[in-house]
XYZ file of C-alpha atoms in Angstrom:
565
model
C 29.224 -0.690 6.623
C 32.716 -1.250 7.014
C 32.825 1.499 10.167
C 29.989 0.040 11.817
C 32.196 -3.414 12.147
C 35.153 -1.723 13.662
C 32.263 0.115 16.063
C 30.809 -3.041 17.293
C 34.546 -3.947 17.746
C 34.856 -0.468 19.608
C 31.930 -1.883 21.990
C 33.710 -4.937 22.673
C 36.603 -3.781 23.209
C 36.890 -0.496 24.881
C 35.241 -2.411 28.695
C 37.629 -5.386 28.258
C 40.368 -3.278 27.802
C 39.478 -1.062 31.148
C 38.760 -5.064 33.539
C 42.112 -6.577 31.929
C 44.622 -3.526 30.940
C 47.218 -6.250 29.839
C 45.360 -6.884 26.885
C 45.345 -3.102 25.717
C 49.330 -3.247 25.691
C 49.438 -6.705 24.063
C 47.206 -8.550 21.876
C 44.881 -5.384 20.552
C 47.253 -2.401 20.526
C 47.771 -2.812 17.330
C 44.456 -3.338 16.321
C 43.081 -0.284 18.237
C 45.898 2.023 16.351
C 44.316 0.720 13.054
C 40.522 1.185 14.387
C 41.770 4.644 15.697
C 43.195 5.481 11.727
C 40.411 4.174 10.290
C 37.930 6.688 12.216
C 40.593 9.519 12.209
C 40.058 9.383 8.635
C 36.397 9.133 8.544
C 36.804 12.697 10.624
C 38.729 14.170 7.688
C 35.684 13.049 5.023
C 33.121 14.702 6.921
C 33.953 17.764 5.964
C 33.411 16.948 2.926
C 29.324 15.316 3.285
C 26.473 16.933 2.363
C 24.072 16.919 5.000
C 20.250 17.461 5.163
C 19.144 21.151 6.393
C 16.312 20.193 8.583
C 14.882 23.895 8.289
C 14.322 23.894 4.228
C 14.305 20.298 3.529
C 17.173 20.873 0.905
C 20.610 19.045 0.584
C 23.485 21.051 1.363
C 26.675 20.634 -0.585
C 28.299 23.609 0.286
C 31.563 22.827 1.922
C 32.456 25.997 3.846
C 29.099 25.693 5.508
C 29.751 21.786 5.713
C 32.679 22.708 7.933
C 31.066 25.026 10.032
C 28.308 23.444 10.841
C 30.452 20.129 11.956
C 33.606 22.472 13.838
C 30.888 23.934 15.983
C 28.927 20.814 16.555
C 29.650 18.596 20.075
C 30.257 15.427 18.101
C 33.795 17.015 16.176
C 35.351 17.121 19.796
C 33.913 13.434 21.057
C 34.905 12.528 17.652
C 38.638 13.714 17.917
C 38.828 12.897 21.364
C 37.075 8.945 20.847
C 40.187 8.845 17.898
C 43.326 10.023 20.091
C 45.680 6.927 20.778
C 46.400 8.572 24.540
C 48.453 5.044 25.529
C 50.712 4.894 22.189
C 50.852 9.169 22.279
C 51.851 8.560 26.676
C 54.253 5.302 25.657
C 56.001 7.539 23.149
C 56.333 10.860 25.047
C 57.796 8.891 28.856
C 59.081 5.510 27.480
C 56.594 3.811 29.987
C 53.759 1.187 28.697
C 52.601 1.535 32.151
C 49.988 4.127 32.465
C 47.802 2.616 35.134
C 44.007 2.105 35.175
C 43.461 6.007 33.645
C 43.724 4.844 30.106
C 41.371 2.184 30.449
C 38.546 5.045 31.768
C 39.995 6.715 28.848
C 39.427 4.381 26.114
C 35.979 4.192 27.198
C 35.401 7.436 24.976
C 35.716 5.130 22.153
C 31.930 4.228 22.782
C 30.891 7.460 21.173
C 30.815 5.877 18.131
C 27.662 3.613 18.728
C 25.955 6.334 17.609
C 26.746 5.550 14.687
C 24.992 1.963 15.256
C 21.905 3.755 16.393
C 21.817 5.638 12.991
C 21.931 2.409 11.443
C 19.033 0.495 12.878
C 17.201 3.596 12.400
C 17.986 3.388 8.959
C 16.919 -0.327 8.562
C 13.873 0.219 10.438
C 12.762 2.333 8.075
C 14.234 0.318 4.806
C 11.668 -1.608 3.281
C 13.959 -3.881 1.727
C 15.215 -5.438 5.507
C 12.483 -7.031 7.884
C 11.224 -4.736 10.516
C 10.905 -7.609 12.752
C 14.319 -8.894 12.313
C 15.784 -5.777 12.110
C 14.680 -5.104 15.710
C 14.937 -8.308 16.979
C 18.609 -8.077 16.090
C 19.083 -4.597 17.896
C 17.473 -5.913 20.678
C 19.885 -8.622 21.032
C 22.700 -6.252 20.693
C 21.821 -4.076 23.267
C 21.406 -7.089 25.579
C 24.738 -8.247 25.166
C 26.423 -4.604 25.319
C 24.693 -4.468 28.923
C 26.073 -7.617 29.930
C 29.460 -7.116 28.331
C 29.675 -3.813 30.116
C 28.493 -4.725 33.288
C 30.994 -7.445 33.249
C 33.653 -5.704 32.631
C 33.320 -2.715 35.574
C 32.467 -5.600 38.092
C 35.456 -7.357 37.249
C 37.552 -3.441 37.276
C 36.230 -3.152 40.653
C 37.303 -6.374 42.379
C 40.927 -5.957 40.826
C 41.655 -2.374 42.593
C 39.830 -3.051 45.668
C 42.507 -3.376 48.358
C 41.463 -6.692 50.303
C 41.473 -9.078 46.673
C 39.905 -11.908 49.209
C 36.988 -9.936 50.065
C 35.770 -9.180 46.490
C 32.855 -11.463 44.468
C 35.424 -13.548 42.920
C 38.603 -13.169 45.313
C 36.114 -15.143 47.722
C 36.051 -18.321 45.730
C 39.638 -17.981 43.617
C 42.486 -15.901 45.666
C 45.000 -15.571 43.111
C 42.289 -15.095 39.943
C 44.488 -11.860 39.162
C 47.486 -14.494 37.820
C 44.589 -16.869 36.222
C 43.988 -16.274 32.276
C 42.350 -13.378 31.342
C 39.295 -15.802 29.972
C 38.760 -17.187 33.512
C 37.804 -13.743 34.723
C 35.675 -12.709 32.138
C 33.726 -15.779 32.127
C 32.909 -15.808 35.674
C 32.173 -12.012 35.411
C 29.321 -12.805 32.447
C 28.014 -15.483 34.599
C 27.478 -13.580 37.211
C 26.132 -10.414 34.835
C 23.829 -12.482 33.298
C 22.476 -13.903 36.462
C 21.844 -10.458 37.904
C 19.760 -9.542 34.714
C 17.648 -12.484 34.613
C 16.876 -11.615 38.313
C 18.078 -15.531 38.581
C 20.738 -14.861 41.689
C 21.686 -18.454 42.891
C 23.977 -16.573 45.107
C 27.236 -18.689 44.764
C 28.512 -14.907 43.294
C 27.368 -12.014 45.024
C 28.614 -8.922 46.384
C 31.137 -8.578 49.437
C 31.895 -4.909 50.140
C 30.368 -1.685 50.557
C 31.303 -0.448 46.581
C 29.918 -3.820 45.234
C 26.906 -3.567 46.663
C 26.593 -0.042 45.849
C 26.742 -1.104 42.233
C 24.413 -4.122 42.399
C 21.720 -2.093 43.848
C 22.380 0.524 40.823
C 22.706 -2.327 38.007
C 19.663 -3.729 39.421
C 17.315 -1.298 38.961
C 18.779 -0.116 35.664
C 18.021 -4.168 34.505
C 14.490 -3.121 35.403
C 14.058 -0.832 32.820
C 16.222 -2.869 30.811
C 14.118 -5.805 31.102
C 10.786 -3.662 30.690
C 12.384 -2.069 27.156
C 12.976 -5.805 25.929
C 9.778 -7.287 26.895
C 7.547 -4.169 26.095
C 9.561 -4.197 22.148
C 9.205 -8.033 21.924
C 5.554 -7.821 22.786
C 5.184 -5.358 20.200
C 6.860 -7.333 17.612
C 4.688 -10.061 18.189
C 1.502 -7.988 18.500
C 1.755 -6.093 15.571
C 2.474 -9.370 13.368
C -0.597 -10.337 14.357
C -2.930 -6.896 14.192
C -4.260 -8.004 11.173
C -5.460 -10.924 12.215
C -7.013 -9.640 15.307
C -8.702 -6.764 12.993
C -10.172 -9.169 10.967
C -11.907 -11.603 13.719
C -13.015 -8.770 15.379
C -14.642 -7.562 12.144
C -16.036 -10.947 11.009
C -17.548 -11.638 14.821
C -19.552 -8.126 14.700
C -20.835 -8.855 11.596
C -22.133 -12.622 12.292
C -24.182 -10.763 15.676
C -25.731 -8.113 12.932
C -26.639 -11.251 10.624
C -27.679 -13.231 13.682
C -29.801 -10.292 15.133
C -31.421 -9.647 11.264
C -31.515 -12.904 10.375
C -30.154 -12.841 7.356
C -30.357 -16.422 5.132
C -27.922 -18.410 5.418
C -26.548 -17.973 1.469
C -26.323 -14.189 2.411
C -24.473 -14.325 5.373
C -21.883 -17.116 4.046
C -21.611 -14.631 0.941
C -20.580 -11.774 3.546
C -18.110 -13.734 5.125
C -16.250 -14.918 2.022
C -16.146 -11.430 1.338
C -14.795 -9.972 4.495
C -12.112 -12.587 4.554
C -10.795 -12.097 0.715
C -10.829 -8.591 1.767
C -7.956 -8.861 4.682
C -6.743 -11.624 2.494
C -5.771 -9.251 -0.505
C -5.198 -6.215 1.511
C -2.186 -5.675 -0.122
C -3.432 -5.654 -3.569
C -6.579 -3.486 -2.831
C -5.737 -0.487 -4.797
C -7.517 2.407 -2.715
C -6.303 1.617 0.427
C -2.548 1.365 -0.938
C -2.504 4.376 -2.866
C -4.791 6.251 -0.976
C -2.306 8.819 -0.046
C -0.354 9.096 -3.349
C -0.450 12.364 -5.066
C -3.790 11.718 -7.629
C -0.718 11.795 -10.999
C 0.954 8.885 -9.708
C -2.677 7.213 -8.671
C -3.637 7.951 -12.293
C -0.038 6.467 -13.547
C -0.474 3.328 -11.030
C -3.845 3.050 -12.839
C -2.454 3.097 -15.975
C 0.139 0.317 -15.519
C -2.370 -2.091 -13.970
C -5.708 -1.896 -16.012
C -4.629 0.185 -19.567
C -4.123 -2.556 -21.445
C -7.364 -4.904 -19.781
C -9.424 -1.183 -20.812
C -7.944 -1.456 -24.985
C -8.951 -4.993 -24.763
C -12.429 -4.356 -23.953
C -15.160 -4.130 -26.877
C -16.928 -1.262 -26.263
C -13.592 0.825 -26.225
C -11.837 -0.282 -29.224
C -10.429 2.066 -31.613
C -11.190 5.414 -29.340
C -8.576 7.986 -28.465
C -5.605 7.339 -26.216
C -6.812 10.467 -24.391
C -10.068 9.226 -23.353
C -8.640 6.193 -22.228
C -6.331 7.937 -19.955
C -9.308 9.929 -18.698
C -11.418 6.280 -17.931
C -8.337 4.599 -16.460
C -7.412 7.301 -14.256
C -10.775 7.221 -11.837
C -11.178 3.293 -11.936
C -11.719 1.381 -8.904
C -10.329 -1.835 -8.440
C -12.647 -4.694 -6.062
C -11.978 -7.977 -5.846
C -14.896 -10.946 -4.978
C -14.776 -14.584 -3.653
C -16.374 -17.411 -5.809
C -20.416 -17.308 -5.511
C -20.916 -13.949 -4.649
C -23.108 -11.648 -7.184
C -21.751 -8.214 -8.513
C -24.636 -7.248 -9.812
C -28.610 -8.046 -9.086
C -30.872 -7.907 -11.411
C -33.198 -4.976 -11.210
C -30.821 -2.767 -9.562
C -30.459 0.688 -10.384
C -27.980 0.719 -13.061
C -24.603 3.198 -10.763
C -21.781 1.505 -12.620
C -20.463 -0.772 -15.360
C -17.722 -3.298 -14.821
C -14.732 -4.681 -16.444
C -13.172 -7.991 -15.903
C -9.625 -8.019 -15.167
C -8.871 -11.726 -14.051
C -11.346 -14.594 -13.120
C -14.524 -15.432 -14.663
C -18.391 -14.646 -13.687
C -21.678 -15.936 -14.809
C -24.920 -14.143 -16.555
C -27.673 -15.156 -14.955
C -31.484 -14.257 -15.198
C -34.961 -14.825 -13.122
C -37.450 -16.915 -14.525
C -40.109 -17.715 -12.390
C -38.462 -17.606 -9.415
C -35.931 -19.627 -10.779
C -32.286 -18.316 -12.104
C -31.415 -19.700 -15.226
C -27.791 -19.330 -16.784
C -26.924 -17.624 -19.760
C -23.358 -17.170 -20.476
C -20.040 -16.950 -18.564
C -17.294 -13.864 -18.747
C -13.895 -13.762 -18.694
C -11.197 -11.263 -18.228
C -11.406 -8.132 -20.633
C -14.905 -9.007 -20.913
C -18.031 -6.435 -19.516
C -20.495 -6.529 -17.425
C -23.453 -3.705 -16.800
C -23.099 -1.567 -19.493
C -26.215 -2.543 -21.394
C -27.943 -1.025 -17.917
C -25.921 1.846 -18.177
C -26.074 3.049 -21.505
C -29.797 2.330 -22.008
C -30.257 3.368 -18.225
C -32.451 0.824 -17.432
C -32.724 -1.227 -14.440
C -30.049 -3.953 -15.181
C -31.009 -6.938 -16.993
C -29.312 -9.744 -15.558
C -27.662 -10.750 -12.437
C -23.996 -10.890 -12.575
C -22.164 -13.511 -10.162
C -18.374 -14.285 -9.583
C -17.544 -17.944 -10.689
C -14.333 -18.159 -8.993
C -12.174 -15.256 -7.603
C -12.402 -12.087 -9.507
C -10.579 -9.038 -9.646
C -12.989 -6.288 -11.349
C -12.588 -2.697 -12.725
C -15.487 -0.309 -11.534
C -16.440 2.902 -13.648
C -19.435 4.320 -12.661
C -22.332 5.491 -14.623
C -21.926 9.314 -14.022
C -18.341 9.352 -14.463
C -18.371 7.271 -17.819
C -20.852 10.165 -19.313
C -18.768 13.116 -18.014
C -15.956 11.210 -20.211
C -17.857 10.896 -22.913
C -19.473 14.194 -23.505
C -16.414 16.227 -24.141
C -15.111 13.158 -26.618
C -17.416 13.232 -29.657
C -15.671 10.820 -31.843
C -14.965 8.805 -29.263
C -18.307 8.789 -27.772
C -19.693 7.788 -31.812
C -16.889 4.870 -31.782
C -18.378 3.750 -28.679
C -22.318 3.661 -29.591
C -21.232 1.949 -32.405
C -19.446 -0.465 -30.842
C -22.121 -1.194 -28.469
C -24.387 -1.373 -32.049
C -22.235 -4.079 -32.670
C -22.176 -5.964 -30.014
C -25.881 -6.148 -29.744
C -26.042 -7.443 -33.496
C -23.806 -10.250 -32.203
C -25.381 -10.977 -28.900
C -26.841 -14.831 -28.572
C -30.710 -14.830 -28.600
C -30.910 -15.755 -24.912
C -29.332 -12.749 -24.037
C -31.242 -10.471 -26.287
C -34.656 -11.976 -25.491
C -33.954 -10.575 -21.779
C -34.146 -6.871 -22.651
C -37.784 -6.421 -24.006
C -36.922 -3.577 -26.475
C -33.763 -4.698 -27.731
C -35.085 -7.586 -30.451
C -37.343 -5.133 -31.794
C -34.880 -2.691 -31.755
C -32.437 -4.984 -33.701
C -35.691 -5.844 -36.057
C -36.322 -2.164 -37.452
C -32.423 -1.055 -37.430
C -32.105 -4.533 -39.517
C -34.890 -3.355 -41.876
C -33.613 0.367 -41.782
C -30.381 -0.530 -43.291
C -28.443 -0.436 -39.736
C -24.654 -1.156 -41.892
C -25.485 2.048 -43.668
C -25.704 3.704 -40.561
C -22.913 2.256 -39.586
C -20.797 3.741 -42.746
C -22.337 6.530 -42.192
C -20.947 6.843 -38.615
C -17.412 6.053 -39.796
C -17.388 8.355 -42.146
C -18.725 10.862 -39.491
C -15.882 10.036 -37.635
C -13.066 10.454 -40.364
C -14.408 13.852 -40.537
C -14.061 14.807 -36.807
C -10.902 13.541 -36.889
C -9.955 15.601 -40.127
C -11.363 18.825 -38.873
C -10.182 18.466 -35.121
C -6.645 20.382 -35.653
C -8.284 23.141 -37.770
C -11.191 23.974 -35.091
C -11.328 24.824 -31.653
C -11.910 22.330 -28.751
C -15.133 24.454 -27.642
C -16.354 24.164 -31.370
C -15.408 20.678 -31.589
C -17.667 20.417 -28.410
C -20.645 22.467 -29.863
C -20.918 19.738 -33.184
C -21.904 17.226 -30.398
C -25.121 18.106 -31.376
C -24.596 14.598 -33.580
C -23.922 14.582 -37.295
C -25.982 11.043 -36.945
C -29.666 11.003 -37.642
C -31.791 10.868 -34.843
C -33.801 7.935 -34.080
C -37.176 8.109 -32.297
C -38.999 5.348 -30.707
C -42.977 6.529 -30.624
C -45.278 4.689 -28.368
C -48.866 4.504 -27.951
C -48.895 4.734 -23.979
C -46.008 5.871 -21.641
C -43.480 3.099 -21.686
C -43.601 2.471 -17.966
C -47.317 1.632 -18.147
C -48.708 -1.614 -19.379
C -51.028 -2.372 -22.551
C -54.419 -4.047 -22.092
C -53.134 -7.284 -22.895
C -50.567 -7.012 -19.675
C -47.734 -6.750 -21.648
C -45.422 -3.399 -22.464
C -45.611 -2.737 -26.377
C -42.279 -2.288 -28.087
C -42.758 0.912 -30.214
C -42.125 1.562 -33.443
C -38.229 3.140 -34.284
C -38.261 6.188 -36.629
C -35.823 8.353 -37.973
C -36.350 12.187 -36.514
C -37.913 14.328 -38.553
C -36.116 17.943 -39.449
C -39.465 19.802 -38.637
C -42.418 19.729 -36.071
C -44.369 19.819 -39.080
C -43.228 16.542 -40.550
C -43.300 15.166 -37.594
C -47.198 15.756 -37.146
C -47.845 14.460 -40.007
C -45.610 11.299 -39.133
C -48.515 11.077 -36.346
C -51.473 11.482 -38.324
C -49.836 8.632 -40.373
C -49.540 6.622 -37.591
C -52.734 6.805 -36.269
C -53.186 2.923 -35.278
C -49.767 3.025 -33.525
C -51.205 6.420 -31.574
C -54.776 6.312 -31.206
C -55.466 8.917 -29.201
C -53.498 12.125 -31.498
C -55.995 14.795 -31.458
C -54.850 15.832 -28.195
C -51.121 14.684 -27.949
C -48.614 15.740 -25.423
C -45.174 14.879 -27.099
C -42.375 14.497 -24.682
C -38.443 14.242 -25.772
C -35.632 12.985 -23.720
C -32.232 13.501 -24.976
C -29.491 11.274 -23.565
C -25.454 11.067 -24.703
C -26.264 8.853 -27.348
C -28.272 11.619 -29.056
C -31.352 9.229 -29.166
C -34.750 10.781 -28.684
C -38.259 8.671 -27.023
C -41.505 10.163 -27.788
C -44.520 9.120 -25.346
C -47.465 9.387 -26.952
C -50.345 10.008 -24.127
């Protein structure tokens, strides 16, 4: 950082020095023989950088090929020759601190080393820790004032060796300006610089002979492109500050035509809207887009830093493996919804299950028409999984109460998880066992099978069960080291008892009193045999058994639902 001073002092410097030569040999020589040092020995540590090989992308540190490559590069000579004090080494050699205007065109080498700027702002364009827009802004201004500094200066060079002093820009107006202060000059030389690049021209300075004009016409029409690069990189700036913004009216206006042309109510469409503008709201925090084009191991990791510990916290994943909560974690998505807007309908097909990470939503169901309230849910708390794991059309209708970020899993990916995992997939039926036990009436009354199914597992000694399923459990765990994954796999068959619900009509169909008929919940037999004469036993649950067609459905929580037709 230090070198990039003394090159913006190289910038200054180096024009003044070739309008007003006395300052070279007064005031700054010293200060240029430092600058010169200073870069002299920023030649000797080069060949000693590592540099970047462009070709294999690998750092080289080698430091014969580190001098090679920089001894047979351009920039070693402009970089020796930009360092060379010519006027001390030409003072020294003839005694003379004269040396005429050809060490002013000299020192004008010395701006080889704004380069070296360039690098830079290239660098803090692409810094995330500096402001783009200030970072440009700020080259921008620096470029401006090099142009005027340096045009300036050679306007000012030219008047002083032009042989008639009176007919130059400023010999018209001040004779003797060569034996006025240094400061005079250059002032009147910015004015008029600056005047020329505004395209302002009052014309109290202009050009008198043939070289001035020559030069004006050339300094003109590089200030066009001048001009056209500050205007077209402001505009930009400015433009791409507000791209978002545009995006997002543009986005909101089609979608009010597409509810205008369709009609859509009025609750609807304000529920789309709120959407749409959380959306470019929290941008930044909307995890796919960000991370989109990570490599999928630090998605997972990013995963597991934001939502791990909201997953542990969650009921129907307590005490299972760290493993399979890696393997849930990893293909979460993260949404985020505006107060009043509903995650999930009720009577939808039952695609994914939902965990609440911050904000609060309410349980709500249909009666008559009318939605009635039945609970509210906060963070850590789940939504849709009594849809998913009974896959049944969801119960209830689950809307945001204020704004809430949510975890999505969805239903197909939650049962490849849990397929592989058999003690984890035991630890989480009985958790969800659980939680229906402890569910308020209101809630339960919604599902129709679930009071009944509550009723016989109450009367069928469900806490035996449950032992039973720790114990089941303990010995997975036990036997896992000794036994092959694959084998571990095989046993998923269930070391639970199977439970059968038996019907007396297919459970989609309706009894004769317009009502669906819970079914009675039964304990699998081992046999076909026994399980005939289960029927026969059961003849006023299945009336029609001398011609039955018996028809088992197997899902992950090794349950099995007999239709009895």
């Amino acid at each position: 950082m230090f070198l990039i001073v003394l090159v913006f002092y190289s910038a200054w410097a180096s024009p003044l020095e070739l309008a007003f030569p006395q300052v070279s040999s007064g005031s700054l020589l010293v200060v240029d023989l430092v600058v010169d040092v200073f870069f002299g020995v920023d030649i000797v540590v080069s060949f000693s950088v590592a540099y970047f090989n462009s070709s294999t992308y690998l750092l080289v540190d080698d430091r014969r090929k580190i001098a090679k490559r920089y001894l047979t590069r351009p920039w070693f000579v402009m970089d020796v020759a930009s360092t060379i004090p010519f006027y001390i080494i030409h003072r020294i050699i003839t005694g003379r601190g004269n040396g005429g205007s050809v060490f002013g065109v000299v020192n004008l080498l010395r701006l080889w080393r704004l380069r070296r700027a360039s690098k830079l702002f290239a660098r803090l364009e692409k810094d995330i820790r500096f402001s783009y827009f200030w970072t440009r802004y700020v080259k921008l201004i620096c470029v401006t004032l090099f142009a005027v500094h340096s045009s300036a200066c050679v306007y000012y060079w030219m008047a002083i060796h032009y042989r008639v002093k009176e007919k130059t820009w400023i010999g018209s107006l001040i004779p003797d300006f060569q034996e006025r202060s240094i400061w005079l000059g250059y002032t009147y030389a910015i004015y008029w610089s600056i005047t020329t690049l505004t395209t302002v021209g009052y014309g109290d300075l202009h050009a008198w002979n043939t070289g001035e004009k020559v030069f004006t016409i050339f300094l003109m029409l590089f200030n066009i492109g001048l001009t056209a690069y500050l205007i077209g990189n402001m505009t930009n700036l400015i433009v791409h500050a507000a791209t978002r913004t545009f995006l997002m009216r543009d986005t909101i206006h089609r979608v009010s035509r597409f509810a205008s042309k369709h009609r859509l109510p009025d609750g609807l469409r304000e529920q789309t809207m709120a959407h749409l503008q959380l959306r470019f709201k929290t941008m930044e925090l909307q995890q796919e887009e960000v991370i989109a084009d990570l490599p999928k191991a630090i998605r997972s990791t990013i995963a597991q830093h934001l939502f791990r510990r909201t997953v542990e916290a969650t009921y129907l994943f307590k005490g299972v493996s760290q493993e399979f909560i890696v393997q849930l974690v990893s293909e979460m998505k993260a949404e985020y919804f505006p107060p009043k807007v509903d995650i999930i309908i009720e009577n939808e097909i039952p695609t994914d299950l939902y965990i609440i990470v911050s904000g609060a939503v309410d349980v709500l169901t249909s009666k008559n028409g009318a939605e009635k309230f039945l609970s509210t849910l906060g963070p850590a708390d789940l939504v849709g999984e009594i849809g998913v794991i009974f896959n049944i059309p969801q119960p209830f209708t689950v809307r945001s109460k204020r704004l809430s970020q949510v975890v999505r899993i969805s239903h197909r990916h939650f049962m490849q998880i849990v397929q592989p995992y058999n003690a984890d997939g035991k630890r989480v039926l009985s958790n969800f066992m659980q939680f229906l036990k402890e569910l308020s009436t209101d809630l339960i009354e919604e599902v129709a099978f679930v009071p009944e199914l509550l009723k016989q597992m109450n009367e069928e000694g469900f806490s035996e069960e449950l032992q039973h399923l720790e114990a089941s459990m303990s010995n997975d765990q036990e036997t896992a080291a000794q036994e092959p994954l694959t084998a571990a796999y095989s046993s998923a068959s269930c070391d639970l008892d199977k439970r059968v619900t038996i019907h007396g009509h297919h459970p989609d169909e309706t009894s004769k009193i317009g009502r669906h008929a819970a079914g009675k919940l039964i304990f699998l037999p081992d046999s076909m045999e026994e399980l005939l004469k289960l029927a026969v036993a059961s003849r006023e649950l299945l009336p029609n058994l001398l011609s039955p067609l018996l028809l088992f459905a197997l899902n992950s929580s090794c349950q099995f639902c007999i239709f009895g037709i």
